[in-house]
PDB file of C-alpha atoms in Angstrom:
ATOM      1  CA  MET A  27     -15.956 -12.886   8.343  1.00 38.00           C
ATOM      2  CA  ALA A  28     -12.575 -14.487   7.414  1.00 51.00           C
ATOM      3  CA  GLU A  29      -9.550 -14.335   9.747  1.00 64.00           C
ATOM      4  CA  GLN A  30      -7.100 -12.394   7.844  1.00 82.00           C
ATOM      5  CA  MET A  31      -4.177 -13.049  10.015  1.00 85.00           C
ATOM      6  CA  VAL A  32      -3.259 -15.887  12.335  1.00 92.00           C
ATOM      7  CA  ARG A  33      -0.137 -15.607  14.731  1.00 91.00           C
ATOM      8  CA  ARG A  34       1.536 -18.516  16.467  1.00 93.00           C
ATOM      9  CA  GLY A  35       5.016 -19.413  17.924  1.00 92.00           C
ATOM     10  CA  LYS A  36       7.555 -17.446  20.008  1.00 89.00           C
ATOM     11  CA  PRO A  37       9.209 -14.333  18.631  1.00 88.00           C
ATOM     12  CA  GLY A  38      12.655 -14.688  17.651  1.00 89.00           C
ATOM     13  CA  VAL A  39      15.257 -13.698  15.089  1.00 93.00           C
ATOM     14  CA  GLY A  40      13.058 -14.599  12.135  1.00 97.00           C
ATOM     15  CA  ARG A  41       9.448 -14.695  11.104  1.00 97.00           C
ATOM     16  CA  LEU A  42       7.925 -16.958   8.609  1.00 98.00           C
ATOM     17  CA  VAL A  43       4.860 -15.580   6.522  1.00 98.00           C
ATOM     18  CA  LEU A  44       2.697 -18.312   5.122  1.00 98.00           C
ATOM     19  CA  LEU A  45       0.567 -18.097   2.146  1.00 98.00           C
ATOM     20  CA  HIS A  46      -1.970 -20.961   1.538  1.00 97.00           C
ATOM     21  CA  GLY A  47      -2.960 -22.817  -1.587  1.00 97.00           C
ATOM     22  CA  TRP A  48      -6.081 -22.619  -3.569  1.00 96.00           C
ATOM     23  CA  GLY A  49      -9.287 -23.796  -1.482  1.00 95.00           C
ATOM     24  CA  ALA A  50      -7.338 -23.779   1.825  1.00 96.00           C
ATOM     25  CA  ASN A  51      -7.332 -21.241   4.335  1.00 95.00           C
ATOM     26  CA  SER A  52      -4.940 -19.342   6.799  1.00 94.00           C
ATOM     27  CA  ARG A  53      -4.618 -22.431   9.223  1.00 93.00           C
ATOM     28  CA  ASP A  54      -3.768 -24.811   6.599  1.00 95.00           C
ATOM     29  CA  LEU A  55      -0.047 -24.508   6.714  1.00 96.00           C
ATOM     30  CA  LEU A  56       0.393 -23.505  10.328  1.00 96.00           C
ATOM     31  CA  PRO A  57       1.483 -26.710  11.657  1.00 96.00           C
ATOM     32  CA  LEU A  58       4.160 -27.133   8.883  1.00 97.00           C
ATOM     33  CA  GLY A  59       5.275 -23.285   9.681  1.00 97.00           C
ATOM     34  CA  LEU A  60       5.611 -24.114  13.323  1.00 96.00           C
ATOM     35  CA  HIS A  61       7.706 -27.028  12.668  1.00 96.00           C
ATOM     36  CA  LEU A  62       9.823 -25.369  10.392  1.00 97.00           C
ATOM     37  CA  MET A  63      10.420 -22.499  12.439  1.00 97.00           C
ATOM     38  CA  GLU A  64      11.038 -24.129  15.942  1.00 95.00           C
ATOM     39  CA  GLY A  65      13.805 -22.255  17.632  1.00 94.00           C
ATOM     40  CA  LEU A  66      13.913 -19.652  14.763  1.00 96.00           C
ATOM     41  CA  GLY A  67      11.097 -17.232  15.361  1.00 96.00           C
ATOM     42  CA  ASP A  68       7.190 -16.795  14.956  1.00 96.00           C
ATOM     43  CA  VAL A  69       4.851 -17.829  12.188  1.00 97.00           C
ATOM     44  CA  VAL A  70       2.093 -15.543  10.620  1.00 97.00           C
ATOM     45  CA  ALA A  71      -0.548 -17.127   8.233  1.00 97.00           C
ATOM     46  CA  LEU A  72      -2.416 -14.918   5.866  1.00 97.00           C
ATOM     47  CA  GLU A  73      -5.792 -15.405   4.758  1.00 96.00           C
ATOM     48  CA  ALA A  74      -6.756 -15.132   0.845  1.00 96.00           C
ATOM     49  CA  PRO A  75      -9.124 -12.366   0.143  1.00 94.00           C
ATOM     50  CA  GLU A  76     -11.672 -14.098  -1.690  1.00 95.00           C
ATOM     51  CA  PRO A  77     -14.033 -17.007  -0.759  1.00 93.00           C
ATOM     52  CA  HIS A  78     -13.420 -20.227  -2.825  1.00 94.00           C
ATOM     53  CA  PRO A  79     -16.141 -20.722  -5.342  1.00 91.00           C
ATOM     54  CA  HIS A  80     -16.508 -24.408  -4.474  1.00 92.00           C
ATOM     55  CA  VAL A  81     -14.843 -25.301  -1.216  1.00 93.00           C
ATOM     56  CA  PRO A  82     -16.942 -24.361   1.932  1.00 93.00           C
ATOM     57  CA  GLY A  83     -14.598 -22.394   4.097  1.00 91.00           C
ATOM     58  CA  GLY A  84     -11.896 -22.474   1.667  1.00 94.00           C
ATOM     59  CA  ARG A  85     -10.050 -19.143   0.175  1.00 96.00           C
ATOM     60  CA  GLN A  86      -8.670 -18.012  -3.130  1.00 96.00           C
ATOM     61  CA  TRP A  87      -6.033 -15.348  -3.819  1.00 97.00           C
ATOM     62  CA  TYR A  88      -7.745 -14.783  -7.148  1.00 96.00           C
ATOM     63  CA  PRO A  89     -10.056 -16.744  -9.413  1.00 93.00           C
ATOM     64  CA  LEU A  90      -8.261 -19.633 -10.984  1.00 87.00           C
ATOM     65  CA  THR A  91      -9.679 -20.158 -14.345  1.00 83.00           C
ATOM     66  CA  GLN A  92      -8.661 -20.815 -17.881  1.00 83.00           C
ATOM     67  CA  GLU A  93     -10.110 -17.405 -18.747  1.00 86.00           C
ATOM     68  CA  ALA A  94      -8.349 -15.796 -16.081  1.00 82.00           C
ATOM     69  CA  GLU A  95      -4.989 -17.397 -17.288  1.00 78.00           C
ATOM     70  CA  ALA A  96      -5.818 -16.232 -20.799  1.00 80.00           C
ATOM     71  CA  GLN A  97      -6.306 -12.902 -19.646  1.00 84.00           C
ATOM     72  CA  GLY A  98      -3.060 -12.655 -17.881  1.00 82.00           C
ATOM     73  CA  TRP A  99      -4.357 -13.021 -14.360  1.00 87.00           C
ATOM     74  CA  PRO A 100      -6.196 -10.043 -13.796  1.00 89.00           C
ATOM     75  CA  GLY A 101      -6.771 -10.802 -10.228  1.00 92.00           C
ATOM     76  CA  VAL A 102      -3.189 -10.808  -9.405  1.00 94.00           C
ATOM     77  CA  PRO A 103      -2.653  -7.025  -8.591  1.00 94.00           C
ATOM     78  CA  LYS A 104      -5.785  -7.147  -6.060  1.00 95.00           C
ATOM     79  CA  ALA A 105      -4.255 -10.117  -4.359  1.00 96.00           C
ATOM     80  CA  LEU A 106      -0.779  -8.565  -4.386  1.00 96.00           C
ATOM     81  CA  ASP A 107      -2.189  -5.331  -2.808  1.00 96.00           C
ATOM     82  CA  HIS A 108      -3.856  -7.291   0.093  1.00 95.00           C
ATOM     83  CA  ILE A 109      -0.729  -9.142   0.884  1.00 97.00           C
ATOM     84  CA  ASN A 110       1.368  -5.966   0.754  1.00 96.00           C
ATOM     85  CA  HIS A 111      -1.051  -4.208   2.987  1.00 95.00           C
ATOM     86  CA  HIS A 112      -0.297  -7.082   5.715  1.00 96.00           C
ATOM     87  CA  LEU A 113       3.434  -7.225   5.088  1.00 96.00           C
ATOM     88  CA  VAL A 114       3.868  -3.351   5.412  1.00 95.00           C
ATOM     89  CA  ARG A 115       2.042  -3.904   8.830  1.00 94.00           C
ATOM     90  CA  LEU A 116       4.038  -6.668   9.821  1.00 95.00           C
ATOM     91  CA  GLN A 117       7.488  -4.903   8.872  1.00 95.00           C
ATOM     92  CA  GLN A 118       6.517  -2.021  11.412  1.00 93.00           C
ATOM     93  CA  GLU A 119       7.101  -4.713  14.221  1.00 91.00           C
ATOM     94  CA  HIS A 120       9.808  -7.132  12.559  1.00 94.00           C
ATOM     95  CA  PRO A 121      12.123  -6.302   9.749  1.00 95.00           C
ATOM     96  CA  TRP A 122      11.738  -7.729   6.296  1.00 95.00           C
ATOM     97  CA  GLN A 123      15.554  -8.695   6.363  1.00 95.00           C
ATOM     98  CA  GLN A 124      14.478 -11.171   8.944  1.00 96.00           C
ATOM     99  CA  THR A 125      11.211 -12.231   7.261  1.00 97.00           C
ATOM    100  CA  ALA A 126      10.786 -15.037   4.904  1.00 98.00           C
ATOM    101  CA  LEU A 127       7.799 -16.170   2.813  1.00 98.00           C
ATOM    102  CA  LEU A 128       6.513 -19.662   2.144  1.00 98.00           C
ATOM    103  CA  GLY A 129       3.627 -20.544  -0.167  1.00 98.00           C
ATOM    104  CA  PHE A 130       2.012 -23.441  -1.677  1.00 98.00           C
ATOM    105  CA  SER A 131       0.423 -23.607  -5.041  1.00 97.00           C
ATOM    106  CA  GLN A 132      -1.358 -20.324  -5.746  1.00 97.00           C
ATOM    107  CA  GLY A 133       0.365 -18.941  -2.558  1.00 98.00           C
ATOM    108  CA  ALA A 134       3.679 -19.923  -3.907  1.00 98.00           C
ATOM    109  CA  ALA A 135       3.043 -17.736  -6.952  1.00 97.00           C
ATOM    110  CA  MET A 136       1.747 -14.986  -4.906  1.00 97.00           C
ATOM    111  CA  ALA A 137       4.671 -15.336  -2.530  1.00 98.00           C
ATOM    112  CA  LEU A 138       7.066 -14.771  -5.308  1.00 97.00           C
ATOM    113  CA  GLU A 139       5.162 -11.723  -6.600  1.00 96.00           C
ATOM    114  CA  ALA A 140       5.091 -10.261  -2.882  1.00 97.00           C
ATOM    115  CA  ALA A 141       8.710 -10.606  -2.467  1.00 97.00           C
ATOM    116  CA  VAL A 142       9.393  -8.134  -5.495  1.00 96.00           C
ATOM    117  CA  ASP A 143      11.365  -5.136  -4.419  1.00 95.00           C
ATOM    118  CA  LYS A 144      11.517  -6.174  -0.783  1.00 96.00           C
ATOM    119  CA  PRO A 145      14.693  -6.991   1.199  1.00 96.00           C
ATOM    120  CA  LEU A 146      13.269 -10.336   2.420  1.00 97.00           C
ATOM    121  CA  ALA A 147      15.342 -12.946   4.046  1.00 97.00           C
ATOM    122  CA  GLY A 148      14.135 -15.556   1.596  1.00 98.00           C
ATOM    123  CA  VAL A 149      11.057 -17.254  -0.261  1.00 98.00           C
ATOM    124  CA  VAL A 150      10.092 -20.785  -0.162  1.00 98.00           C
ATOM    125  CA  ALA A 151       7.940 -21.616  -3.296  1.00 98.00           C
ATOM    126  CA  CYS A 152       6.213 -25.048  -3.137  1.00 98.00           C
ATOM    127  CA  SER A 153       4.380 -26.201  -6.198  1.00 97.00           C
ATOM    128  CA  GLY A 154       4.460 -22.618  -7.399  1.00 96.00           C
ATOM    129  CA  TYR A 155       4.167 -21.278 -11.083  1.00 95.00           C
ATOM    130  CA  PRO A 156       4.876 -17.922 -12.818  1.00 93.00           C
ATOM    131  CA  HIS A 157       2.197 -15.453 -13.900  1.00 90.00           C
ATOM    132  CA  GLY A 158       4.368 -14.362 -16.839  1.00 78.00           C
ATOM    133  CA  GLN A 159       7.896 -13.983 -18.141  1.00 67.00           C
ATOM    134  CA  ASN A 160       8.399 -10.491 -16.591  1.00 68.00           C
ATOM    135  CA  SER A 161       6.341 -10.559 -13.603  1.00 73.00           C
ATOM    136  CA  LEU A 162       9.123 -11.172 -11.068  1.00 92.00           C
ATOM    137  CA  GLN A 163      11.509  -8.274 -12.162  1.00 89.00           C
ATOM    138  CA  GLY A 164      12.993  -6.855  -9.067  1.00 90.00           C
ATOM    139  CA  LEU A 165      13.043 -10.160  -6.897  1.00 94.00           C
ATOM    140  CA  GLN A 166      16.501 -10.461  -5.312  1.00 90.00           C
ATOM    141  CA  ALA A 167      15.651 -12.555  -2.086  1.00 96.00           C
ATOM    142  CA  PRO A 168      17.252 -16.127  -2.200  1.00 97.00           C
ATOM    143  CA  VAL A 169      14.489 -18.507  -3.430  1.00 98.00           C
ATOM    144  CA  LEU A 170      13.819 -22.197  -2.656  1.00 98.00           C
ATOM    145  CA  LEU A 171      11.632 -23.929  -5.117  1.00 98.00           C
ATOM    146  CA  ILE A 172       9.974 -27.314  -4.084  1.00 98.00           C
ATOM    147  CA  HIS A 173       8.055 -29.235  -6.496  1.00 97.00           C
ATOM    148  CA  GLY A 174       6.598 -32.892  -6.756  1.00 95.00           C
ATOM    149  CA  GLN A 175       7.940 -34.802  -9.978  1.00 96.00           C
ATOM    150  CA  SER A 176       4.594 -36.196 -10.857  1.00 95.00           C
ATOM    151  CA  ASP A 177       2.419 -33.102 -10.050  1.00 95.00           C
ATOM    152  CA  PRO A 178      -0.684 -33.405 -12.071  1.00 95.00           C
ATOM    153  CA  VAL A 179      -2.130 -29.965 -10.724  1.00 95.00           C
ATOM    154  CA  VAL A 180       1.009 -27.753 -11.312  1.00 96.00           C
ATOM    155  CA  PRO A 181       3.449 -29.681 -13.460  1.00 96.00           C
ATOM    156  CA  LEU A 182       7.169 -29.675 -12.572  1.00 97.00           C
ATOM    157  CA  GLN A 183       8.014 -27.745 -15.670  1.00 97.00           C
ATOM    158  CA  ALA A 184       6.492 -24.569 -13.947  1.00 95.00           C
ATOM    159  CA  SER A 185       9.006 -24.591 -11.245  1.00 97.00           C
ATOM    160  CA  LEU A 186      11.781 -25.145 -13.994  1.00 96.00           C
ATOM    161  CA  GLN A 187      10.213 -21.976 -15.699  1.00 94.00           C
ATOM    162  CA  LEU A 188      10.598 -19.981 -12.593  1.00 96.00           C
ATOM    163  CA  GLN A 189      14.214 -21.413 -12.016  1.00 96.00           C
ATOM    164  CA  ALA A 190      14.997 -19.951 -15.507  1.00 94.00           C
ATOM    165  CA  VAL A 191      13.557 -16.651 -15.011  1.00 92.00           C
ATOM    166  CA  LEU A 192      14.931 -16.017 -11.555  1.00 94.00           C
ATOM    167  CA  GLU A 193      18.421 -17.217 -12.674  1.00 94.00           C
ATOM    168  CA  ALA A 194      18.352 -14.863 -15.741  1.00 91.00           C
ATOM    169  CA  GLN A 195      17.875 -11.969 -13.427  1.00 90.00           C
ATOM    170  CA  GLY A 196      20.788 -12.968 -10.927  1.00 92.00           C
ATOM    171  CA  CYS A 197      18.696 -14.384  -8.114  1.00 94.00           C
ATOM    172  CA  GLU A 198      19.988 -17.028  -5.944  1.00 96.00           C
ATOM    173  CA  VAL A 199      17.577 -20.001  -6.718  1.00 97.00           C
ATOM    174  CA  THR A 200      17.478 -23.535  -5.837  1.00 97.00           C
ATOM    175  CA  LEU A 201      15.123 -26.228  -7.365  1.00 97.00           C
ATOM    176  CA  GLN A 202      14.367 -29.521  -5.329  1.00 96.00           C
ATOM    177  CA  SER A 203      12.095 -31.912  -6.828  1.00 95.00           C
ATOM    178  CA  PHE A 204      10.706 -35.006  -4.909  1.00 95.00           C
ATOM    179  CA  THR A 205       8.938 -38.010  -5.713  1.00 91.00           C
ATOM    180  CA  GLY A 206       5.067 -37.346  -5.362  1.00 90.00           C
ATOM    181  CA  GLU A 207       2.265 -35.184  -6.622  1.00 94.00           C
ATOM    182  CA  HIS A 208       0.659 -31.855  -5.507  1.00 96.00           C
ATOM    183  CA  THR A 209       1.994 -31.691  -2.057  1.00 94.00           C
ATOM    184  CA  ILE A 210       4.879 -30.845   0.346  1.00 94.00           C
ATOM    185  CA  PRO A 211       6.332 -34.279   1.092  1.00 91.00           C
ATOM    186  CA  PRO A 212       8.037 -35.070   4.351  1.00 93.00           C
ATOM    187  CA  GLU A 213      11.484 -35.455   2.713  1.00 93.00           C
ATOM    188  CA  ALA A 214      11.264 -31.788   1.686  1.00 94.00           C
ATOM    189  CA  LEU A 215      11.154 -30.646   5.311  1.00 96.00           C
ATOM    190  CA  THR A 216      14.742 -30.834   5.905  1.00 96.00           C
ATOM    191  CA  PRO A 217      15.938 -28.791   2.833  1.00 97.00           C
ATOM    192  CA  VAL A 218      13.264 -26.126   3.831  1.00 98.00           C
ATOM    193  CA  ARG A 219      14.592 -25.886   7.443  1.00 97.00           C
ATOM    194  CA  GLN A 220      18.138 -25.783   6.225  1.00 97.00           C
ATOM    195  CA  PHE A 221      17.067 -22.906   3.910  1.00 97.00           C
ATOM    196  CA  LEU A 222      15.490 -20.996   6.500  1.00 97.00           C
ATOM    197  CA  VAL A 223      18.472 -21.484   9.162  1.00 97.00           C
ATOM    198  CA  ARG A 224      20.577 -19.967   6.429  1.00 96.00           C
ATOM    199  CA  CYS A 225      18.145 -17.005   5.912  1.00 95.00           C
ATOM    200  CA  PHE A 226      17.898 -16.171   9.706  1.00 95.00           C
ATOM    201  CA  MET A 227      21.276 -17.224  10.814  1.00 85.00           C
ATOM    202  CA  PRO A 228      23.897 -16.330   8.029  1.00 70.00           C
ATOM    203  CA  THR A 229      27.353 -17.544   8.519  1.00 64.00           C
ATOM    204  CA  PRO A 230      30.151 -15.050   9.651  1.00 56.00           C
ATOM    205  CA  GLY A 231      31.108 -12.905   6.847  1.00 48.00           C
ATOM    206  CA  GLY A 232      27.531 -12.448   5.554  1.00 47.00           C
ATOM    207  CA  SER A 233      27.243 -15.630   3.656  1.00 48.00           C
ATOM    208  CA  ARG A 234      23.822 -17.212   3.499  1.00 51.00           C
TER     209      ARG A 234
END
């Protein structure tokens, strides 16, 4: 049976919840999360609910096929229910206002969905994409978009779309693109760390 949640790190002011990419699992982003959260708080990595169709031990938040895309991603609501179930449980022990989400690829798309209508500290979406023009209504947490300029899996245009959609509804959103393909490059770590510090340790006066 898949391990639905993995916790690491020392409790602190903040908590980072990780959502892995298509074909990975809950342990994939843990080393990155622990590095980013050093001195800030703990890390919780969630496991996608479905087995990946081709990768042994891999998971998926929902089927990622051309047919599913053409149908408007019908698997997203079920995946979102799965994530929200865990986020509500986690909120009972640590406030959403001091919780940030970080997702990669399919996990980034789901992190943005999961942030809707929640007073989260922030969202980091790495190589993410939108599920539709109106799917993120109600998202008000600060968002950092990270994307490789030569990504052949999820083109940079996807994050440009996300930026436009979020800016149109008044979100605080920053897009940082980097040389590279479908990955989180080392040069992205400092901007992500700085973003998390601002999320969890706002400057005097309430400014993030």
